[in-house]
mmCIF file with all atom_site columns, C-alpha atoms and ligand atoms in Angstrom:
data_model
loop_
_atom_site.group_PDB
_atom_site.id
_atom_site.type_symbol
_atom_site.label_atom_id
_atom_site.label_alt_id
_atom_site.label_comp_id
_atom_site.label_asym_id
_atom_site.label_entity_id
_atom_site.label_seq_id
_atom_site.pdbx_PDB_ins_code
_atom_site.Cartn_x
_atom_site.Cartn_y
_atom_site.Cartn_z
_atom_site.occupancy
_atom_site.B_iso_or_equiv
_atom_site.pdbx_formal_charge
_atom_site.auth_seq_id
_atom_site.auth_comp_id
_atom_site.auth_asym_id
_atom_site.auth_atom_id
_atom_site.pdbx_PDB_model_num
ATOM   1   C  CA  . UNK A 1 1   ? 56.256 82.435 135.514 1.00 0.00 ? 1077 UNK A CA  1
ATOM   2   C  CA  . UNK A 1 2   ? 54.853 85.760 136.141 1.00 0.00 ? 1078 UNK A CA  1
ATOM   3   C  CA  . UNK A 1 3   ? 54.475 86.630 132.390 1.00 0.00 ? 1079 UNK A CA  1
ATOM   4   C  CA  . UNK A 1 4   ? 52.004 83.353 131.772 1.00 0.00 ? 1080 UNK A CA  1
ATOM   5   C  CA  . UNK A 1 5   ? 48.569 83.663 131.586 1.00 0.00 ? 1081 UNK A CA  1
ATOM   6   C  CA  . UNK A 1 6   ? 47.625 80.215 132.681 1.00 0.00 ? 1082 UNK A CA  1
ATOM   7   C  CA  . UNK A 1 7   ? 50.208 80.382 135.757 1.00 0.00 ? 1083 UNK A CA  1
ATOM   8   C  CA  . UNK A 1 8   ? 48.564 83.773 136.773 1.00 0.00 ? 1084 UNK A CA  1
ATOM   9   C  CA  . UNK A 1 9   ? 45.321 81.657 136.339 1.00 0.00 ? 1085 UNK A CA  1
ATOM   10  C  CA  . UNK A 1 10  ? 46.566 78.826 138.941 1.00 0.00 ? 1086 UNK A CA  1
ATOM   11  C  CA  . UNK A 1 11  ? 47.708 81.711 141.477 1.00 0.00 ? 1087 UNK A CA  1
ATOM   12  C  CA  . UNK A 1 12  ? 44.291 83.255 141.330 1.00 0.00 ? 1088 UNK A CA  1
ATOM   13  C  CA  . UNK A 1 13  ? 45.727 86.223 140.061 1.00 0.00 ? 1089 UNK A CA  1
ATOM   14  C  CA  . UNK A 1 14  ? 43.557 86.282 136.903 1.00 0.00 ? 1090 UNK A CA  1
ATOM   15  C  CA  . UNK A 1 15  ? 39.469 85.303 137.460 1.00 0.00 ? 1091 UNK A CA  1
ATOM   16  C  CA  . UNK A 1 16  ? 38.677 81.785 135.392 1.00 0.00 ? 1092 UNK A CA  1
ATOM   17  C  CA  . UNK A 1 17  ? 35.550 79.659 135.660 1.00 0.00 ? 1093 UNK A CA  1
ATOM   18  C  CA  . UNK A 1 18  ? 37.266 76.709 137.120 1.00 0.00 ? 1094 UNK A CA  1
ATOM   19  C  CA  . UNK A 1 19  ? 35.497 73.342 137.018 1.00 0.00 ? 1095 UNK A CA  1
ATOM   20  C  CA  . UNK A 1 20  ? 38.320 71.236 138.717 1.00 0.00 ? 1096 UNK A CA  1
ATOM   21  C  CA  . UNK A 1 21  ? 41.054 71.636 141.148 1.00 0.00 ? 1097 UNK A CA  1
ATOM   22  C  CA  . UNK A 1 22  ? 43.833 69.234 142.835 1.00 0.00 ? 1098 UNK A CA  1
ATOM   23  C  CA  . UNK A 1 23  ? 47.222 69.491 143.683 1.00 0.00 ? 1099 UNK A CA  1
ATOM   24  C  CA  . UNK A 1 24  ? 48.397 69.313 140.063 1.00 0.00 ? 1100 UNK A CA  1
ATOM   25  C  CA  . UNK A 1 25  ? 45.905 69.620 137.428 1.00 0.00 ? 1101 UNK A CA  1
ATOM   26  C  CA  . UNK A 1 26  ? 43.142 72.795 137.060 1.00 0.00 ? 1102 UNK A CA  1
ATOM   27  C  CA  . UNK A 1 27  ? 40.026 73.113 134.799 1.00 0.00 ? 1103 UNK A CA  1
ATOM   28  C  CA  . UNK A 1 28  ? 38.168 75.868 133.977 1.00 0.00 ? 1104 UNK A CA  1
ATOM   29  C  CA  . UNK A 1 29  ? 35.874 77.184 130.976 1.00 0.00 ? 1105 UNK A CA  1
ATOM   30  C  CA  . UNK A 1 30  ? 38.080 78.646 128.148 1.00 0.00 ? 1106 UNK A CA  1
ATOM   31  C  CA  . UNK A 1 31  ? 36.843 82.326 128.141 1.00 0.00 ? 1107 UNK A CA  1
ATOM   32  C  CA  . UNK A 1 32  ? 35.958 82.148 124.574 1.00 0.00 ? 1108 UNK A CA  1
ATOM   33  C  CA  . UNK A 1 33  ? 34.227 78.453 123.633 1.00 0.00 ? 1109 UNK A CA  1
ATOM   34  C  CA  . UNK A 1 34  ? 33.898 77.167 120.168 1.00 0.00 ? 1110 UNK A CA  1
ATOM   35  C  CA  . UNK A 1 35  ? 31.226 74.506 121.467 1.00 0.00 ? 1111 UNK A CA  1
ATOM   36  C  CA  . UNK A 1 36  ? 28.582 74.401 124.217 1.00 0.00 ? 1112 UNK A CA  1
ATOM   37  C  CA  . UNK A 1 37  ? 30.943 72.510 125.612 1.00 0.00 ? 1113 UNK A CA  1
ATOM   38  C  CA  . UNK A 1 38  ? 34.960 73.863 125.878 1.00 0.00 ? 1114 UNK A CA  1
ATOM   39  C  CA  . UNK A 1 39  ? 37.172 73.388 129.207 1.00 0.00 ? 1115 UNK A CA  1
ATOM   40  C  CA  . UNK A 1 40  ? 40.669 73.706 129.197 1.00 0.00 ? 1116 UNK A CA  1
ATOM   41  C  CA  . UNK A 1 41  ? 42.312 71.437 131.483 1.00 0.00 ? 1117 UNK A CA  1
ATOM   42  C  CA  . UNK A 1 42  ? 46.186 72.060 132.871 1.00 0.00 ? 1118 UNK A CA  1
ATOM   43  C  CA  . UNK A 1 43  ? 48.893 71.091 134.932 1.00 0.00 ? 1119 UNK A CA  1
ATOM   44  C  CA  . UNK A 1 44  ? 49.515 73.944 137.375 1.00 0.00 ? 1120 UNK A CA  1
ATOM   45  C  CA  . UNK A 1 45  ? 53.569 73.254 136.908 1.00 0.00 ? 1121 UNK A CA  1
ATOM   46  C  CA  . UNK A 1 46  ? 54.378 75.327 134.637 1.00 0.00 ? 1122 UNK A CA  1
ATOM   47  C  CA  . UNK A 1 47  ? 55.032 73.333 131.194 1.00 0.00 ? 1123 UNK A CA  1
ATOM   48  C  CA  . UNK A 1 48  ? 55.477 75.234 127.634 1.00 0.00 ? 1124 UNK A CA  1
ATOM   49  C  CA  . UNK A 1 49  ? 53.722 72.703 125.516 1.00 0.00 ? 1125 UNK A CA  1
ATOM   50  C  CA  . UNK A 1 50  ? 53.994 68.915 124.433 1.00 0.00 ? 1126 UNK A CA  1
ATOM   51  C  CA  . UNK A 1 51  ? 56.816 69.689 122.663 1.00 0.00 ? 1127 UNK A CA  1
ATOM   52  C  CA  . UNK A 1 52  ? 58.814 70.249 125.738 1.00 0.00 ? 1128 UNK A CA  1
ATOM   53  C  CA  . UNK A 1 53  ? 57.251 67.685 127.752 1.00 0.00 ? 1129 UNK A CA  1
ATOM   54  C  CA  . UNK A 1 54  ? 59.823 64.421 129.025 1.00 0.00 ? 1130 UNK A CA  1
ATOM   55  C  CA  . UNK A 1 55  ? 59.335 61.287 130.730 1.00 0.00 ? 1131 UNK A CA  1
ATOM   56  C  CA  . UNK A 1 56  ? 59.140 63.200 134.203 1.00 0.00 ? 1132 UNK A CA  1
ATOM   57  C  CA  . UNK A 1 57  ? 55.385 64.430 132.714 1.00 0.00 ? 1133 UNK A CA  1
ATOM   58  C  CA  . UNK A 1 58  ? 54.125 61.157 132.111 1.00 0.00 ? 1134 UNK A CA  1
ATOM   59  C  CA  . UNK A 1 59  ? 51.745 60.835 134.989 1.00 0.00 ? 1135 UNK A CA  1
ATOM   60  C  CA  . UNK A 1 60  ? 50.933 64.370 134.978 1.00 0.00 ? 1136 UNK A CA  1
ATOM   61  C  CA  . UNK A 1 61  ? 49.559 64.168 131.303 1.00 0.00 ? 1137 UNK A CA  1
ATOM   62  C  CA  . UNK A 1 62  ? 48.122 61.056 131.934 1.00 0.00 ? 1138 UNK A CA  1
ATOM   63  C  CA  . UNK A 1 63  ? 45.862 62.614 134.675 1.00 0.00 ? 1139 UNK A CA  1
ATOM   64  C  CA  . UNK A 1 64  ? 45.191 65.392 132.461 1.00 0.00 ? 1140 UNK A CA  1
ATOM   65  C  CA  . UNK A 1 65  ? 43.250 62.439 129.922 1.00 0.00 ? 1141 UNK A CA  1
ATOM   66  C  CA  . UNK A 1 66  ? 41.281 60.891 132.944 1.00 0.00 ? 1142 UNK A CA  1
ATOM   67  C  CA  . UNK A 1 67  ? 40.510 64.416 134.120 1.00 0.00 ? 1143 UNK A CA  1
ATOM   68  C  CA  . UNK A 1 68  ? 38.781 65.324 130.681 1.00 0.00 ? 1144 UNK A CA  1
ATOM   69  C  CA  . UNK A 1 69  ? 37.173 62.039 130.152 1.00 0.00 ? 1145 UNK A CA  1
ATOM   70  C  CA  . UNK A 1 70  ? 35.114 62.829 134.305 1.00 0.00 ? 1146 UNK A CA  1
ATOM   71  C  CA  . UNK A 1 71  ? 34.735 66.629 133.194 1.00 0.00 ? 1147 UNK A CA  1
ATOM   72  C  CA  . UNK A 1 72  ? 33.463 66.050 130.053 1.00 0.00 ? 1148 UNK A CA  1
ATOM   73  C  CA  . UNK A 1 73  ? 30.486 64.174 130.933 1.00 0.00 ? 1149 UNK A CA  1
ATOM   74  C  CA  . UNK A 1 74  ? 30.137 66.018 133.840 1.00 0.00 ? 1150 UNK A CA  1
ATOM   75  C  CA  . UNK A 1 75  ? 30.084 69.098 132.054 1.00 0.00 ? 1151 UNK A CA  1
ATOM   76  C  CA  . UNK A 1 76  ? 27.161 68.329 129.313 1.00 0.00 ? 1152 UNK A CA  1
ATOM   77  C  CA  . UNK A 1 77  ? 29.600 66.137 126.675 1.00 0.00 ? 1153 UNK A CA  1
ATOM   78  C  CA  . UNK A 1 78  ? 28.780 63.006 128.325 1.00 0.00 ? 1154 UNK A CA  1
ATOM   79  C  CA  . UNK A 1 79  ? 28.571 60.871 124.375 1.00 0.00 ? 1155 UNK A CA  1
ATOM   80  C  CA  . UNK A 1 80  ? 32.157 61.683 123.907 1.00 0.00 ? 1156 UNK A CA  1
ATOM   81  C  CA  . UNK A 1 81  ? 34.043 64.631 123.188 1.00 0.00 ? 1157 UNK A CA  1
ATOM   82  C  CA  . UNK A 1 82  ? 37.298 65.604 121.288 1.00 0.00 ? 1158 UNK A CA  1
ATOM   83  C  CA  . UNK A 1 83  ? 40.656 66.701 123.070 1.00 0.00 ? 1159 UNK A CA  1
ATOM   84  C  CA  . UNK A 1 84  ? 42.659 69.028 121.513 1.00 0.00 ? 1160 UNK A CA  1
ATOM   85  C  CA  . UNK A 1 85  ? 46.215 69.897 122.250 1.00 0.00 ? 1161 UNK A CA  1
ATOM   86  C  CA  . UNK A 1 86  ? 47.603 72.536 120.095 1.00 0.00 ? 1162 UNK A CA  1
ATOM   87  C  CA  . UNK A 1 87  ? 51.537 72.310 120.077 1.00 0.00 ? 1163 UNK A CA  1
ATOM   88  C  CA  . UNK A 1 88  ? 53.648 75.230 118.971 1.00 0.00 ? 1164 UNK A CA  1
ATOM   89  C  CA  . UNK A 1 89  ? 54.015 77.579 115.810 1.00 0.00 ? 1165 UNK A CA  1
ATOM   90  C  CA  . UNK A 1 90  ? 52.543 74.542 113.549 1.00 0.00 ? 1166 UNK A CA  1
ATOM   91  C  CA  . UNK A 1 91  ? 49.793 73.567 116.080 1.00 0.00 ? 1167 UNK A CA  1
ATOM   92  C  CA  . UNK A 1 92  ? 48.571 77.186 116.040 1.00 0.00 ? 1168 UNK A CA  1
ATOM   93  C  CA  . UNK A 1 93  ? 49.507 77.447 120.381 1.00 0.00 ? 1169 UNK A CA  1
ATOM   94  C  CA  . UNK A 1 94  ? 48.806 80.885 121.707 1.00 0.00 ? 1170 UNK A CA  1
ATOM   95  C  CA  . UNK A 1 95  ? 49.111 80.286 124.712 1.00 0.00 ? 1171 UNK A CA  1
ATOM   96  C  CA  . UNK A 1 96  ? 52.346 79.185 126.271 1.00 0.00 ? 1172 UNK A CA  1
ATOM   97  C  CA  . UNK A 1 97  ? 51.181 76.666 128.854 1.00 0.00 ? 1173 UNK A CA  1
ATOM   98  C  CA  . UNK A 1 98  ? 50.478 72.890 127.888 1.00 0.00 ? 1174 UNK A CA  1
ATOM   99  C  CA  . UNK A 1 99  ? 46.101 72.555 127.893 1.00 0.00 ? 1175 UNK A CA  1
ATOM   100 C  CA  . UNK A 1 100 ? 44.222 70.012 126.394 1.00 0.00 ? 1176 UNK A CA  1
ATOM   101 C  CA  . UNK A 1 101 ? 40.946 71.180 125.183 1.00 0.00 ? 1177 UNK A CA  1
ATOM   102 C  CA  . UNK A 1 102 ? 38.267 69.379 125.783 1.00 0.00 ? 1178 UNK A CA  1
ATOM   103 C  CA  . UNK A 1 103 ? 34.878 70.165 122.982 1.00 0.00 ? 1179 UNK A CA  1
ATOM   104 C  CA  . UNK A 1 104 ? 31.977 69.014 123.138 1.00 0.00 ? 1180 UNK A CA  1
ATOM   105 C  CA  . UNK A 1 105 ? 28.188 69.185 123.859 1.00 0.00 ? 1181 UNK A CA  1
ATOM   106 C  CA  . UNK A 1 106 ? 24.724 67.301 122.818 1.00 0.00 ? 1182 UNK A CA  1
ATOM   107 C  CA  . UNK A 1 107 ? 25.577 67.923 118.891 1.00 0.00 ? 1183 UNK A CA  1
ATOM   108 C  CA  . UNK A 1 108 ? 28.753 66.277 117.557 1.00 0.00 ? 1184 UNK A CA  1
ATOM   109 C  CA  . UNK A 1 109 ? 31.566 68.490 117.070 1.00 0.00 ? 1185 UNK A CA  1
ATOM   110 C  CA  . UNK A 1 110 ? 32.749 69.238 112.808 1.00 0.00 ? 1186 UNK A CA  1
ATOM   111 C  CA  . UNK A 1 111 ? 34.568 66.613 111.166 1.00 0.00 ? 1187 UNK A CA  1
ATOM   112 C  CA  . UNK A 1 112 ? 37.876 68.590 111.810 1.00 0.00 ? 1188 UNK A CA  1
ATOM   113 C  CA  . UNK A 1 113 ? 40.629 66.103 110.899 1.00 0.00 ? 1189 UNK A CA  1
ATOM   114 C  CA  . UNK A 1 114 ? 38.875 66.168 107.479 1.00 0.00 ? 1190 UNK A CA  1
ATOM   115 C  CA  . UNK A 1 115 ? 40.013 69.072 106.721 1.00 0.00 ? 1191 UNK A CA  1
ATOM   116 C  CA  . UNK A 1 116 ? 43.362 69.001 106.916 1.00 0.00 ? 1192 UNK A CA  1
HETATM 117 P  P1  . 5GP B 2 .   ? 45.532 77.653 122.089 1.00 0.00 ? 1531 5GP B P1  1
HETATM 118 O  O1  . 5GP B 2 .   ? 45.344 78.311 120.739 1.00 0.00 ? 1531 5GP B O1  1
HETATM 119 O  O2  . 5GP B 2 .   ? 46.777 78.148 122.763 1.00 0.00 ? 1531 5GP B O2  1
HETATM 120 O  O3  . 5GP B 2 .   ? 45.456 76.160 122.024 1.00 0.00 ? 1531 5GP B O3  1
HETATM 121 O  O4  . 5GP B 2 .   ? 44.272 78.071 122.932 1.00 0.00 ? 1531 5GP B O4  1
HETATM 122 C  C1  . 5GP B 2 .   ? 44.281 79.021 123.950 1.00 0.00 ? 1531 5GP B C1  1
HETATM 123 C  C2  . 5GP B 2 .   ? 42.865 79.100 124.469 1.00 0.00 ? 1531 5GP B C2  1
HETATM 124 O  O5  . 5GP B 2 .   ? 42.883 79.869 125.650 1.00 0.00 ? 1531 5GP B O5  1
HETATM 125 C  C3  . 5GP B 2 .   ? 41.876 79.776 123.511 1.00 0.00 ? 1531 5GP B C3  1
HETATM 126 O  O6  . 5GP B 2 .   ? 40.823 78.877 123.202 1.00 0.00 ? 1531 5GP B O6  1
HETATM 127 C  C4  . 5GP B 2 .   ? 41.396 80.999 124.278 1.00 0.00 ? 1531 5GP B C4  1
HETATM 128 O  O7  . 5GP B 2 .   ? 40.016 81.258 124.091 1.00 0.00 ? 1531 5GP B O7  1
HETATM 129 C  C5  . 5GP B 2 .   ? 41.703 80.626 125.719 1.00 0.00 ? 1531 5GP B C5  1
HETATM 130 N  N1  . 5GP B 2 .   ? 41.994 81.763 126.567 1.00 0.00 ? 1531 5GP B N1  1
HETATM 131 C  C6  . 5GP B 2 .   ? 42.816 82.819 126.280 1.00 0.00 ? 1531 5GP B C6  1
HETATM 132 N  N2  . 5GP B 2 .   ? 42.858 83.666 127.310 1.00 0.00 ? 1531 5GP B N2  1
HETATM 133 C  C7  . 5GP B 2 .   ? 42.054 83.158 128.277 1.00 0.00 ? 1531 5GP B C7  1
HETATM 134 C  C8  . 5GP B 2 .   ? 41.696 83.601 129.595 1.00 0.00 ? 1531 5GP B C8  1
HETATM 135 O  O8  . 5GP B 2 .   ? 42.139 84.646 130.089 1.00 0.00 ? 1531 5GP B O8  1
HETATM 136 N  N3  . 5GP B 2 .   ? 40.843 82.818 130.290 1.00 0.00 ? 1531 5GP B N3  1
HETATM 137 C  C9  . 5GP B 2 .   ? 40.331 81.664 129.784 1.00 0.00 ? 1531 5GP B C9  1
HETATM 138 N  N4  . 5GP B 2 .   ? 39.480 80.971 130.563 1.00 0.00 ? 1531 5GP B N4  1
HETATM 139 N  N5  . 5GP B 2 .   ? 40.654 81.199 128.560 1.00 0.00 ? 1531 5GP B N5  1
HETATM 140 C  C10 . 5GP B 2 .   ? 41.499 81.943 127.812 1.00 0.00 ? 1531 5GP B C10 1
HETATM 141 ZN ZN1 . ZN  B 3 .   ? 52.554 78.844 132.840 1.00 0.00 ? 1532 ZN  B ZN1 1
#
């Protein structure tokens, strides 16, 4: 997957501010945060999104959740936070590589979902 950002990310091939690392999952600051708080988290397999995601990824995503729940209140968010996983054209995904993001900070995040 040498045209993905994220994979170039998990090969150290592109810098990131990474907050968590194991065999499967990364986490690092997204490079351009909409709250004080805003980590991306990933699996390093490659996956497109959670369209494309099977059975096979259940423990994988499921990691991915406990991850962001430890990072989040390590990370400054520790009241709660919001997860985020854009999916596709509709979602608004721009980049190709499943992430949940996790937002958050002292302040609660907008009211988002009352706005759609
Ligand atoms: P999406 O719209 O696909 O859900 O969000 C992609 C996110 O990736 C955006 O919030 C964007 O700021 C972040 N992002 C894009 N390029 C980079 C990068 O090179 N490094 C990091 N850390 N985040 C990135
Ligand atoms: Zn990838």
């Amino acid at each position: 997957m040498d045209d993905c950002l994220f994979c170039r990310i998990v090969a150290g091939r592109i810098p990131a501010r990474k907050v968590f690392e194991d065999d499967e999952i990364l986490a690092f600051h997204d490079i351009n945060p909409a709250r004080p708080v805003h980590l991306l988290v990933i699996p390093k397999r490659h996956i497109t999104s959670l369209a494309t995601v099977s059975d096979a990824d259940t423990a994988v995503l499921g990691r991915m959740l406990a991850v962001a729940n430890r990072l989040a209140t390590e990370q400054g968010s520790p009241d709660g936070f919001r997860v985020i996983i854009n999916t596709g054209r509709i979602g608004h995904q721009e980049v190709q590589h499943l992430h949940a993001h996790i937002v958050g900070g002292p302040e609660p995040v907008g009211p988002m979902l009352k706005r759609i």
